Coordinates of C-alpha atoms in Angstrom, one line a residue:
Chain A
M1 CA 16.1 -12.8 -0.7
G2 CA 16.5 -13.0 3.1
W3 CA 12.8 -13.4 3.9
W4 CA 13.6 -16.3 6.1
R5 CA 16.3 -14.6 8.0
W6 CA 13.9 -13.0 10.5
G7 CA 12.9 -16.4 11.8
F8 CA 16.5 -16.7 13.3
L9 CA 15.6 -13.8 15.6
L10 CA 13.4 -16.2 17.5
L11 CA 16.0 -18.9 17.8
P12 CA 17.5 -17.5 21.0
L13 CA 13.9 -17.3 22.5
A14 CA 13.9 -21.1 22.1
V15 CA 17.3 -21.7 23.7
V16 CA 16.7 -19.5 26.9
A17 CA 13.2 -20.7 27.6
P18 CA 13.9 -23.6 29.9
F19 CA 16.2 -21.6 32.2
L20 CA 13.5 -19.0 32.7
S21 CA 11.4 -18.4 35.8
D22 CA 7.6 -19.3 35.5
Y23 CA 7.0 -15.4 35.5
R24 CA 9.4 -14.5 32.9
L25 CA 8.3 -17.6 30.6
Y26 CA 4.7 -16.4 30.9
L27 CA 5.6 -12.7 30.1
L28 CA 7.4 -14.0 27.1
S29 CA 4.5 -16.1 26.0
W30 CA 2.4 -13.1 26.4
A31 CA 4.7 -10.9 24.3
L32 CA 4.9 -13.5 21.5
V33 CA 1.2 -13.7 21.3
F34 CA 0.8 -9.8 21.0
L35 CA 3.7 -9.8 18.3
I36 CA 1.5 -11.8 15.9
P37 CA -1.5 -9.4 15.8
G38 CA 1.1 -6.5 15.9
I39 CA 2.7 -7.8 12.7
G40 CA -0.8 -8.0 11.2
L41 CA -1.7 -4.6 12.0
N42 CA 1.6 -3.5 10.6
I43 CA 0.7 -4.8 7.2
T44 CA -2.8 -3.2 7.2
L45 CA -1.7 0.1 8.8
G46 CA 2.0 0.2 8.5
Y47 CA 2.5 -0.9 4.9
A48 CA -0.9 -0.4 3.2
G49 CA -1.6 2.7 5.2
Q50 CA -5.2 1.8 6.0
I51 CA -6.0 2.8 9.6
S52 CA -7.8 0.1 11.6
L53 CA -9.0 0.4 15.3
A54 CA -10.7 -3.2 14.9
Q55 CA -7.6 -5.3 15.5
A56 CA -8.9 -6.4 19.0
A57 CA -12.2 -7.5 17.3
F58 CA -10.3 -9.8 15.0
F59 CA -8.2 -10.9 17.9
G60 CA -11.4 -11.8 19.8
L61 CA -12.9 -13.5 16.8
G62 CA -10.0 -15.9 16.6
A63 CA -10.0 -16.3 20.3
Y64 CA -13.6 -17.2 20.4
T65 CA -13.7 -19.3 17.4
T66 CA -10.8 -21.4 18.5
A67 CA -12.3 -21.7 22.0
I68 CA -15.6 -22.5 21.0
L69 CA -14.2 -25.3 18.5
T70 CA -11.7 -26.8 21.0
L71 CA -14.5 -26.8 23.5
H72 CA -16.6 -28.8 20.9
D73 CA -13.7 -31.4 20.8
W74 CA -12.2 -30.1 17.5
P75 CA -8.4 -30.6 17.6
F76 CA -6.6 -27.4 18.4
W77 CA -4.4 -27.5 15.2
L78 CA -7.6 -27.2 13.1
A79 CA -9.4 -24.8 15.3
L80 CA -6.7 -22.3 15.4
P81 CA -6.3 -21.9 11.5
V82 CA -10.2 -21.9 11.4
G83 CA -10.2 -19.1 13.9
G84 CA -7.7 -17.2 11.8
L85 CA -9.5 -17.6 8.5
L86 CA -12.8 -16.5 9.9
A87 CA -11.1 -13.2 11.3
G88 CA -9.5 -13.0 8.0
V89 CA -12.8 -13.2 6.1
C90 CA -14.3 -10.5 8.5
G91 CA -11.3 -8.4 7.7
F92 CA -11.7 -8.8 4.0
I93 CA -15.3 -7.7 4.3
L94 CA -14.2 -4.7 6.5
G95 CA -11.8 -3.9 3.7
F96 CA -14.7 -2.6 1.5
P97 CA -15.5 0.4 3.6
A98 CA -11.9 1.4 3.1
L99 CA -12.6 1.8 -0.6
R100 CA -14.9 4.5 0.3
V101 CA -13.6 6.2 3.3
K102 CA -10.0 7.2 4.5
D103 CA -8.0 8.3 7.5
H104 CA -10.2 9.4 10.6
Y105 CA -13.5 8.4 8.8
L106 CA -12.0 4.9 8.4
A107 CA -10.9 5.0 11.9
M108 CA -14.5 5.5 12.8
V109 CA -15.8 2.8 10.7
T110 CA -13.3 0.2 12.1
L111 CA -13.9 1.5 15.7
G112 CA -17.6 0.8 15.2
F113 CA -16.8 -2.6 13.9
N114 CA -14.9 -3.3 17.2
I115 CA -17.8 -2.2 19.3
V116 CA -20.3 -4.4 17.3
I117 CA -18.2 -7.4 17.9
F118 CA -17.7 -6.5 21.5
V119 CA -21.6 -6.3 22.0
F120 CA -21.9 -9.5 19.9
L121 CA -19.5 -11.4 22.2
R122 CA -21.0 -10.2 25.3
N123 CA -24.7 -10.8 24.4
W124 CA -24.7 -13.9 22.5
R125 CA -24.6 -15.9 25.8
E126 CA -25.5 -19.3 24.3
L127 CA -22.4 -19.3 22.0
T128 CA -19.9 -17.1 23.9
G129 CA -20.9 -17.5 27.5
G130 CA -21.5 -13.8 27.6
V131 CA -19.6 -11.8 30.5
N132 CA -18.7 -15.3 32.1
G133 CA -16.5 -16.0 29.2
L134 CA -15.1 -19.3 28.2
T135 CA -12.2 -21.7 29.2
P136 CA -10.6 -23.0 26.3
P137 CA -8.2 -25.9 26.8
R138 CA -4.5 -25.9 25.7
P139 CA -3.6 -28.3 22.8
T140 CA -2.2 -31.9 22.6
L141 CA -0.4 -33.4 19.7
G142 CA -1.2 -37.0 19.4
A143 CA -0.1 -38.6 22.7
L144 CA 2.0 -35.4 23.4
D145 CA 0.5 -33.1 26.0
L146 CA 1.4 -29.6 25.2
S147 CA -0.6 -27.9 27.9
G148 CA 2.5 -27.3 30.3
D149 CA 3.7 -23.8 30.3
L150 CA 7.0 -24.6 28.7
S151 CA 5.6 -26.8 26.0
F152 CA 2.8 -24.4 25.2
Y153 CA 5.4 -21.6 24.9
Y154 CA 7.0 -23.5 22.3
V155 CA 3.8 -23.9 20.5
I156 CA 3.4 -20.2 20.5
L157 CA 7.0 -19.6 19.5
V158 CA 6.6 -22.0 16.3
V159 CA 3.3 -20.1 15.4
A160 CA 5.2 -16.7 15.9
G161 CA 8.0 -18.1 13.7
V162 CA 5.6 -19.0 10.9
T163 CA 3.9 -15.6 11.3
V164 CA 7.3 -13.7 11.0
V165 CA 8.5 -15.5 8.1
S166 CA 5.4 -15.6 6.2
A167 CA 4.6 -12.0 6.9
Q168 CA 8.2 -11.0 5.8
W169 CA 7.6 -13.1 2.5
V170 CA 4.4 -11.0 1.8
V171 CA 5.9 -7.6 2.5
Q172 CA 8.8 -8.3 0.2
S173 CA 6.6 -9.6 -2.5
Q174 CA 4.9 -7.4 -5.2
W175 CA 1.9 -7.3 -2.8
G176 CA 4.1 -5.6 -0.3
R177 CA 5.1 -3.2 -2.9
A178 CA 1.5 -2.6 -4.0
F179 CA 0.5 -2.0 -0.4
R180 CA 3.3 0.7 0.0
A181 CA 2.2 2.3 -3.3
I182 CA -1.4 2.6 -2.0
R183 CA -0.1 4.1 1.2
E184 CA 2.2 6.6 -0.5
N185 CA -0.1 7.7 -3.4
E186 CA -3.5 6.1 -4.1
I187 CA -3.8 8.0 -7.4
A188 CA -0.5 7.1 -8.7
A189 CA -1.1 3.5 -7.6
A190 CA -4.3 3.3 -9.6
A191 CA -2.8 5.0 -12.6
H192 CA -0.3 2.3 -12.6
G193 CA -2.8 -0.6 -12.5
V194 CA -2.9 -1.4 -8.9
S195 CA -6.4 -2.5 -8.0
L196 CA -7.3 -0.6 -4.8
R197 CA -10.2 -2.9 -4.2
N198 CA -7.9 -6.1 -4.3
Y199 CA -5.1 -4.7 -2.4
K200 CA -7.0 -2.9 0.3
T201 CA -9.2 -5.7 1.2
L202 CA -6.2 -8.1 1.1
A203 CA -4.2 -5.8 3.5
F204 CA -7.1 -5.9 6.0
A205 CA -7.7 -9.8 5.4
L206 CA -4.0 -10.4 6.2
G207 CA -4.0 -8.1 9.2
A208 CA -7.1 -9.9 10.5
L209 CA -5.8 -13.3 9.8
Y210 CA -2.7 -12.8 11.9
A211 CA -4.9 -11.1 14.6
G212 CA -7.1 -14.2 14.7
I213 CA -4.2 -16.5 15.1
G214 CA -2.8 -14.6 17.8
G215 CA -6.2 -14.6 19.6
G216 CA -6.5 -18.4 19.4
L217 CA -3.1 -18.7 21.2
F218 CA -4.1 -15.9 23.6
G219 CA -7.2 -17.8 24.8
A220 CA -5.4 -21.0 25.2
L221 CA -2.3 -19.2 27.0
L222 CA -4.7 -17.7 29.5
G223 CA -7.3 -20.4 29.8
Y224 CA -9.8 -17.9 30.1
I225 CA -11.5 -15.4 27.7
D226 CA -14.1 -12.8 28.3
P227 CA -15.2 -9.9 26.0
E228 CA -13.4 -7.2 27.9
A229 CA -10.2 -8.7 26.6
F230 CA -11.2 -7.5 23.1
S231 CA -12.6 -4.1 23.7
L232 CA -11.5 -0.9 22.1
A233 CA -8.9 -0.4 24.7
R234 CA -7.2 -3.4 23.3
S235 CA -7.3 -2.1 19.8
L236 CA -5.6 1.1 20.9
E237 CA -3.0 -1.0 22.5
F238 CA -2.4 -2.6 19.2
L239 CA -2.3 0.8 17.6
I240 CA 0.3 1.9 20.2
L241 CA 2.3 -1.3 19.5
V242 CA 2.8 -0.6 15.9
V243 CA 3.1 3.2 15.9
V244 CA 5.6 3.3 18.8
G245 CA 7.6 0.4 17.1
G246 CA 7.7 2.1 13.7
L247 CA 5.1 1.9 11.0
G248 CA 5.9 0.2 7.8
R249 CA 9.3 -1.3 9.2
F250 CA 9.4 -5.0 9.8
A251 CA 11.2 -4.5 13.0
G252 CA 8.6 -2.1 14.4
P253 CA 6.1 -4.6 15.9
F254 CA 9.0 -6.5 17.6
L255 CA 10.1 -3.3 19.4
G256 CA 6.5 -2.1 19.9
T257 CA 5.5 -5.5 21.5
L258 CA 8.3 -4.9 24.1
V259 CA 6.8 -1.5 25.0
V260 CA 3.3 -2.7 25.2
T261 CA 4.0 -6.1 27.1
V262 CA 7.4 -6.1 28.9
L263 CA 7.6 -2.3 29.8
P264 CA 4.5 -2.2 31.9
E265 CA 5.8 -5.3 34.0
A266 CA 9.2 -3.7 34.3
L267 CA 7.7 -0.5 35.7
R268 CA 5.6 -2.4 38.1
A269 CA 8.1 -1.6 41.0
F270 CA 6.7 2.0 40.7
G271 CA 3.4 0.7 42.2
S272 CA 0.6 3.1 41.4
L273 CA 2.8 5.5 39.5
Y274 CA 3.5 3.0 36.8
L275 CA 0.8 4.2 34.5
V276 CA 1.9 7.9 34.7
I277 CA 5.5 6.8 34.0
Y278 CA 4.3 4.4 31.2
A279 CA 2.3 7.1 29.5
A280 CA 5.2 9.7 29.7
L281 CA 7.6 7.4 28.2
V282 CA 5.3 6.6 25.2
L283 CA 4.8 10.3 24.7
I284 CA 8.5 10.9 24.8
I285 CA 9.0 8.3 22.4
M286 CA 6.5 9.8 20.0
L287 CA 7.8 13.3 20.5
F288 CA 11.4 12.6 19.7
L289 CA 11.1 9.5 17.6
R290 CA 8.2 10.1 15.3
Q291 CA 9.0 7.2 13.2
G292 CA 9.1 4.9 16.1
L293 CA 11.7 2.9 18.0
V294 CA 13.1 1.4 14.8
L295 CA 15.0 4.8 14.7
V296 CA 17.1 3.7 17.8
L297 CA 17.7 0.3 16.1
D298 CA 18.8 2.0 12.9
G299 CA 21.2 4.2 14.9
L300 CA 22.6 1.3 16.7
L301 CA 23.1 -0.8 13.5
A302 CA 24.7 2.2 11.8
V303 CA 27.3 2.6 14.7
G304 CA 27.9 -1.1 14.7
R305 CA 28.4 -1.1 10.9
W306 CA 30.8 1.8 11.3
L307 CA 32.8 0.1 14.1
L308 CA 33.0 -3.1 12.0
K309 CA 33.8 -1.7 8.6
G310 CA 34.7 1.9 9.2
S311 CA 31.9 2.7 6.6
Y312 CA 28.6 4.4 7.4
R313 CA 25.5 3.7 5.3
A314 CA 22.2 5.2 6.5
V315 CA 19.4 2.8 6.5
R316 CA 16.7 4.3 4.2
Y317 CA 13.2 4.7 5.7
G318 CA 10.7 2.3 4.3
T319 CA 13.1 -0.3 2.8
P320 CA 10.9 -3.3 2.6
G321 CA 13.3 -5.8 4.3
D322 CA 14.1 -4.0 7.4
Chain B
M1 CA -10.6 1.9 -36.9
A2 CA -9.6 4.6 -34.4
L3 CA -7.6 3.4 -31.3
L4 CA -9.5 5.8 -29.0
E5 CA -12.9 7.4 -29.8
I6 CA -14.5 10.1 -27.7
K7 CA -18.2 10.9 -28.5
Q8 CA -20.0 14.1 -27.3
L9 CA -18.1 13.8 -23.9
K10 CA -19.4 16.1 -21.2
K11 CA -18.0 16.8 -17.7
Y12 CA -20.1 19.3 -15.8
F13 CA -19.0 20.4 -12.2
Y14 CA -22.5 21.9 -11.2
D15 CA -22.8 24.8 -13.6
I16 CA -19.1 24.8 -14.7
H17 CA -18.9 22.9 -18.0
A18 CA -15.4 21.7 -18.0
V19 CA -15.9 19.5 -21.0
D20 CA -18.9 20.3 -23.0
G21 CA -19.3 17.8 -25.9
V22 CA -16.0 16.8 -27.2
D23 CA -15.7 14.4 -30.2
L24 CA -12.2 13.2 -30.9
E25 CA -10.6 10.2 -32.6
V26 CA -7.0 9.2 -31.9
Q27 CA -5.7 6.8 -34.7
P28 CA -3.3 4.1 -33.9
G29 CA 0.3 5.2 -34.3
E30 CA -0.8 9.1 -34.0
L31 CA 1.1 11.7 -32.1
L32 CA -1.6 14.1 -31.2
G33 CA -1.2 17.4 -29.5
L34 CA -3.8 18.8 -27.2
I35 CA -3.7 22.5 -26.4
G36 CA -5.8 25.4 -25.2
P37 CA -5.9 28.2 -22.6
N38 CA -5.9 27.3 -19.0
G39 CA -9.2 25.9 -17.9
S40 CA -10.1 24.8 -21.2
G41 CA -10.8 21.3 -20.2
K42 CA -7.6 19.4 -21.3
T43 CA -6.7 17.7 -18.1
T44 CA -10.5 17.0 -17.2
L45 CA -10.6 15.3 -20.7
F46 CA -7.6 13.1 -19.6
D47 CA -9.3 12.5 -16.2
C48 CA -12.5 11.3 -18.0
I49 CA -10.6 8.9 -20.4
T50 CA -8.5 7.4 -17.5
G51 CA -11.6 7.0 -15.2
M52 CA -10.1 9.5 -12.7
Q53 CA -13.5 11.5 -13.2
R54 CA -16.7 10.0 -14.3
P55 CA -18.1 12.0 -17.4
T56 CA -21.5 13.6 -17.0
A57 CA -22.4 12.2 -20.5
G58 CA -20.8 10.7 -23.6
Q59 CA -18.7 7.7 -24.7
V60 CA -15.1 6.7 -24.6
V61 CA -14.3 3.7 -26.6
F62 CA -10.9 2.2 -26.5
N63 CA -9.8 -0.7 -28.7
R64 CA -13.7 -1.2 -29.4
R65 CA -14.3 -1.5 -25.8
T66 CA -16.2 1.3 -23.7
L67 CA -14.2 2.6 -20.8
I68 CA -17.2 4.4 -19.0
G69 CA -17.8 2.7 -15.7
L70 CA -14.4 1.1 -15.5
T71 CA -12.0 2.0 -12.6
P72 CA -8.6 3.8 -13.3
D73 CA -6.7 0.7 -12.5
Q74 CA -8.8 -1.4 -15.0
I75 CA -8.4 1.4 -17.6
A76 CA -4.8 1.4 -17.1
R77 CA -4.5 -2.5 -17.5
Q78 CA -6.4 -2.1 -20.8
G79 CA -3.3 -0.3 -22.1
I80 CA -3.7 3.4 -21.3
S81 CA -1.1 5.1 -19.2
R82 CA -0.9 8.7 -18.2
T83 CA 1.4 11.2 -16.6
F84 CA 0.1 14.0 -14.4
Q85 CA 0.2 17.7 -14.5
V86 CA 0.5 17.7 -10.7
L87 CA 3.1 15.1 -10.2
Q88 CA 1.9 11.8 -8.8
I89 CA 5.0 9.7 -7.6
F90 CA 5.7 7.3 -4.7
P91 CA 7.9 9.6 -2.6
E92 CA 9.4 7.1 -0.3
M93 CA 10.1 4.3 -3.0
S94 CA 13.5 4.3 -4.7
V95 CA 13.6 5.4 -8.3
R96 CA 14.2 1.8 -9.4
E97 CA 11.4 0.4 -7.3
S98 CA 8.9 3.0 -8.6
M99 CA 9.8 1.7 -12.0
L100 CA 9.1 -1.9 -11.1
M101 CA 6.0 -0.9 -9.2
A102 CA 4.9 0.7 -12.5
A103 CA 5.3 -2.6 -14.3
Q104 CA 4.1 -5.3 -11.9
E105 CA 0.4 -5.1 -12.3
F106 CA 0.5 -5.7 -16.1
Q107 CA 1.8 -9.3 -15.8
G108 CA 0.8 -12.4 -14.0
T109 CA -2.1 -12.7 -11.6
L110 CA -2.6 -11.7 -8.1
L111 CA -1.4 -15.1 -6.9
T112 CA 1.9 -14.9 -8.9
R113 CA 2.6 -11.5 -7.7
L114 CA 2.6 -13.2 -4.2
L115 CA 4.6 -16.2 -5.1
H116 CA 7.0 -15.3 -7.8
R117 CA 9.8 -13.0 -6.8
R118 CA 11.8 -12.7 -10.2
E119 CA 11.0 -9.8 -12.5
D120 CA 14.0 -9.9 -14.8
A121 CA 12.1 -8.4 -17.8
A122 CA 10.8 -5.5 -15.8
V123 CA 14.2 -5.0 -14.4
A124 CA 16.0 -4.9 -17.7
R125 CA 13.3 -2.5 -19.0
A126 CA 13.6 -0.3 -16.1
E127 CA 17.4 0.0 -16.5
H128 CA 17.0 0.9 -20.2
L129 CA 14.4 3.6 -19.5
L130 CA 16.4 5.1 -16.5
R131 CA 19.6 5.3 -18.6
M132 CA 17.8 6.8 -21.4
L133 CA 16.2 9.4 -19.1
G134 CA 19.5 10.1 -17.3
L135 CA 18.3 8.9 -14.1
W136 CA 20.3 5.5 -13.7
H137 CA 22.8 7.1 -11.3
M138 CA 19.8 8.0 -9.1
R139 CA 18.3 4.6 -9.1
A140 CA 18.7 3.9 -5.3
E141 CA 17.4 7.3 -4.3
S142 CA 14.0 7.8 -3.0
A143 CA 11.8 9.4 -5.6
G144 CA 10.8 12.1 -3.2
N145 CA 14.5 13.3 -3.0
L146 CA 14.8 13.9 -6.8
S147 CA 14.4 17.4 -8.2
Y148 CA 11.2 18.5 -9.8
G149 CA 12.5 17.9 -13.3
Q150 CA 14.0 14.6 -12.5
Q151 CA 10.5 13.6 -11.0
K152 CA 8.9 14.6 -14.2
L153 CA 11.2 12.3 -16.1
L154 CA 10.7 9.5 -13.6
D155 CA 6.9 9.8 -14.0
F156 CA 7.4 9.8 -17.9
G157 CA 9.4 6.5 -17.4
M158 CA 6.8 5.0 -15.1
A159 CA 4.1 5.6 -17.7
L160 CA 6.1 3.6 -20.3
M161 CA 6.8 0.6 -17.9
G162 CA 3.5 -1.1 -18.4
Q163 CA 4.0 -1.4 -22.1
P164 CA 0.9 0.7 -22.8
S165 CA -0.7 1.1 -26.4
L166 CA -1.7 4.7 -25.7
V167 CA 0.1 7.2 -23.6
L168 CA -1.4 10.4 -22.3
L169 CA 1.2 13.0 -21.3
D170 CA 0.0 15.9 -19.3
E171 CA 2.6 18.7 -19.7
P172 CA 5.6 16.6 -19.8
A173 CA 8.1 19.4 -20.5
S174 CA 7.1 21.8 -17.8
G175 CA 9.9 22.3 -15.3
V176 CA 12.3 20.1 -17.2
N177 CA 15.6 21.6 -18.4
P178 CA 15.9 22.2 -22.2
T179 CA 18.5 19.7 -22.9
I180 CA 16.5 17.0 -21.4
I181 CA 13.2 18.3 -23.1
G182 CA 15.2 17.8 -26.3
S183 CA 16.1 14.1 -25.7
M184 CA 12.7 13.3 -24.2
G185 CA 11.1 14.7 -27.4
Q186 CA 13.4 12.5 -29.5
Y187 CA 12.5 9.5 -27.4
I188 CA 8.8 10.3 -27.9
L189 CA 9.5 10.3 -31.7
D190 CA 11.3 7.1 -31.6
L191 CA 8.7 5.3 -29.7
N192 CA 6.0 6.7 -31.9
A193 CA 8.0 5.4 -34.9
Q194 CA 7.8 2.1 -33.3
G195 CA 4.0 2.4 -33.2
L196 CA 3.1 3.7 -29.8
T197 CA 0.3 6.3 -29.8
F198 CA 0.6 9.5 -27.8
V199 CA -1.6 12.3 -26.8
I200 CA 0.2 15.3 -25.4
I201 CA -1.0 18.2 -23.5
E202 CA 1.5 21.0 -23.5
H203 CA 2.0 24.7 -23.1
N204 CA 5.6 24.6 -24.6
M205 CA 4.5 25.3 -28.2
D206 CA 8.0 24.8 -29.7
F207 CA 8.3 21.4 -28.1
L208 CA 4.8 20.4 -29.0
M209 CA 4.6 21.9 -32.7
S210 CA 8.0 20.1 -33.3
L211 CA 6.6 16.6 -32.2
C212 CA 2.9 16.5 -33.4
R213 CA 1.5 16.2 -36.8
R214 CA -1.9 17.0 -35.5
V215 CA -3.0 19.5 -33.0
V216 CA -6.4 19.8 -31.3
V217 CA -7.4 23.0 -29.7
L218 CA -9.9 23.2 -26.7
N219 CA -11.5 26.4 -25.4
Q220 CA -14.1 26.3 -22.7
G221 CA -14.6 22.6 -22.9
T222 CA -15.2 22.5 -26.6
Q223 CA -12.9 21.7 -29.6
I224 CA -12.4 24.9 -31.6
A225 CA -9.8 23.8 -34.1
T226 CA -7.9 20.9 -35.4
G227 CA -5.1 20.6 -38.0
T228 CA -1.4 20.6 -38.7
P229 CA 0.8 22.8 -36.5
A230 CA 1.1 25.2 -39.3
E231 CA -2.7 25.3 -39.8
I232 CA -3.2 25.9 -36.0
R233 CA -0.7 28.9 -35.8
A234 CA -2.5 30.5 -38.7
N235 CA -6.1 29.8 -37.3
P236 CA -7.8 33.1 -36.1
A237 CA -10.1 31.2 -33.7
V238 CA -7.2 29.9 -31.8
L239 CA -5.5 33.2 -31.6
R240 CA -8.7 34.7 -30.3
A241 CA -9.0 32.0 -27.6
Y242 CA -5.3 32.6 -26.4
F243 CA -5.0 36.3 -26.8
G244 CA -8.7 37.5 -26.5
G245 CA -10.2 40.0 -28.8

């Protein structure tokens, strides 16, 4: 069990929020919005082993669907799940090419899909506003106005909490096991009755669903979206997020999110050098911690356990829960 | 009525005739040996039965249902399980979880596999099999950390987790130490006595001949002999295929 425990991780974030400066609160909101598609991509790529360079496309589909619907006076609480579902259905469809191609070929297919969605968002001006973008509103709940920075932060936090708990349930279920079986050995998985069609499309659909939900929050957080936010560069950012954090480990996207959202801000003091330092740091992480930053966490946990109990127990890579 | 019926099965890789018109019937409860020199088409035959290869021509009927056109996972769920000559395991999964993985797709639906978290029957079955195979003390170890012989045993155990009605074993004894080969053979005989049907490819003749009541010999993609172990040993065509001349 323990699938709900990860939800507690977000509790301190609820407590500290009122004491943060506007800037820090915004940064934390931004990080939580990125955590959601990160957790999604970790299911597709980390657990099921299916490379996807289309996460930004699903992020965009969710953002635009939610924005368009709320601008047509749909309640945010309906528009957000609809945006997630639409992205999820597109992810399901994109799962079918994954039945025919693998690895870098699959990367090319998903990359192409991202470009198609990008062009579609930019050129269908009547629907998407083209390069001018859209200005989605923030939600209300009955008479309660949730558009303030702090109250919208709590909206994001709740959705992130649901994401974390539900994703943890999935990866600990037999679905999660089937995903890992496919990642580790497709032939063996099929020989033991695992339907590659069902589980690969599911892995894509789930990853895209979370991306779409994150996208809906992203639009409302910024109050403005344009196609540039959902280009291939953003997909690469999500890829860095899950790889640097640690693929197929539940803690991976949490750490990866910090690298992608908080680290660049922390390096801002270096001015124009910041990108160089950022790239160098990411490179160093990947060179020395190939399994990602979760290795640092494993080390710290092992030391902590040793200090507390005097016993050392290594955390096994790929353990579903951690 | 045969459990498995193979009619005029052919598998050509361009101009290589890996399987060239094999007819074979496997009766329920049979323990059939399949031998032949390297490259005689034994593994390709298994691949065609289990959907890993699409036959060029011919028919494979299992329990009166044709298997041609089904995917490997669909065929597995019909009740045919197999092991592989080149090991196919889940290296990063623990031994115990590998066993549960090999069972989970054979019960419930896609939805129950998400919602239901208890799998007591599979857990009990996995414990029984792992103890029998001498792998119980390794249950928490990653499958990739086992020795080659232990991985063969794990693969064998996983093949039994789905409660199949036909088990295809591709060289189960190669690389396994002789004591364990003996107990594996005894276990195969026990399961067979309970009605489970086996087809076994094996180069270890002592092992195979002690198990099987009927042996089929393939050479260059065709069946050249069938009979009891004693008949096969005395068959001149078989001797020619193995030793030339």
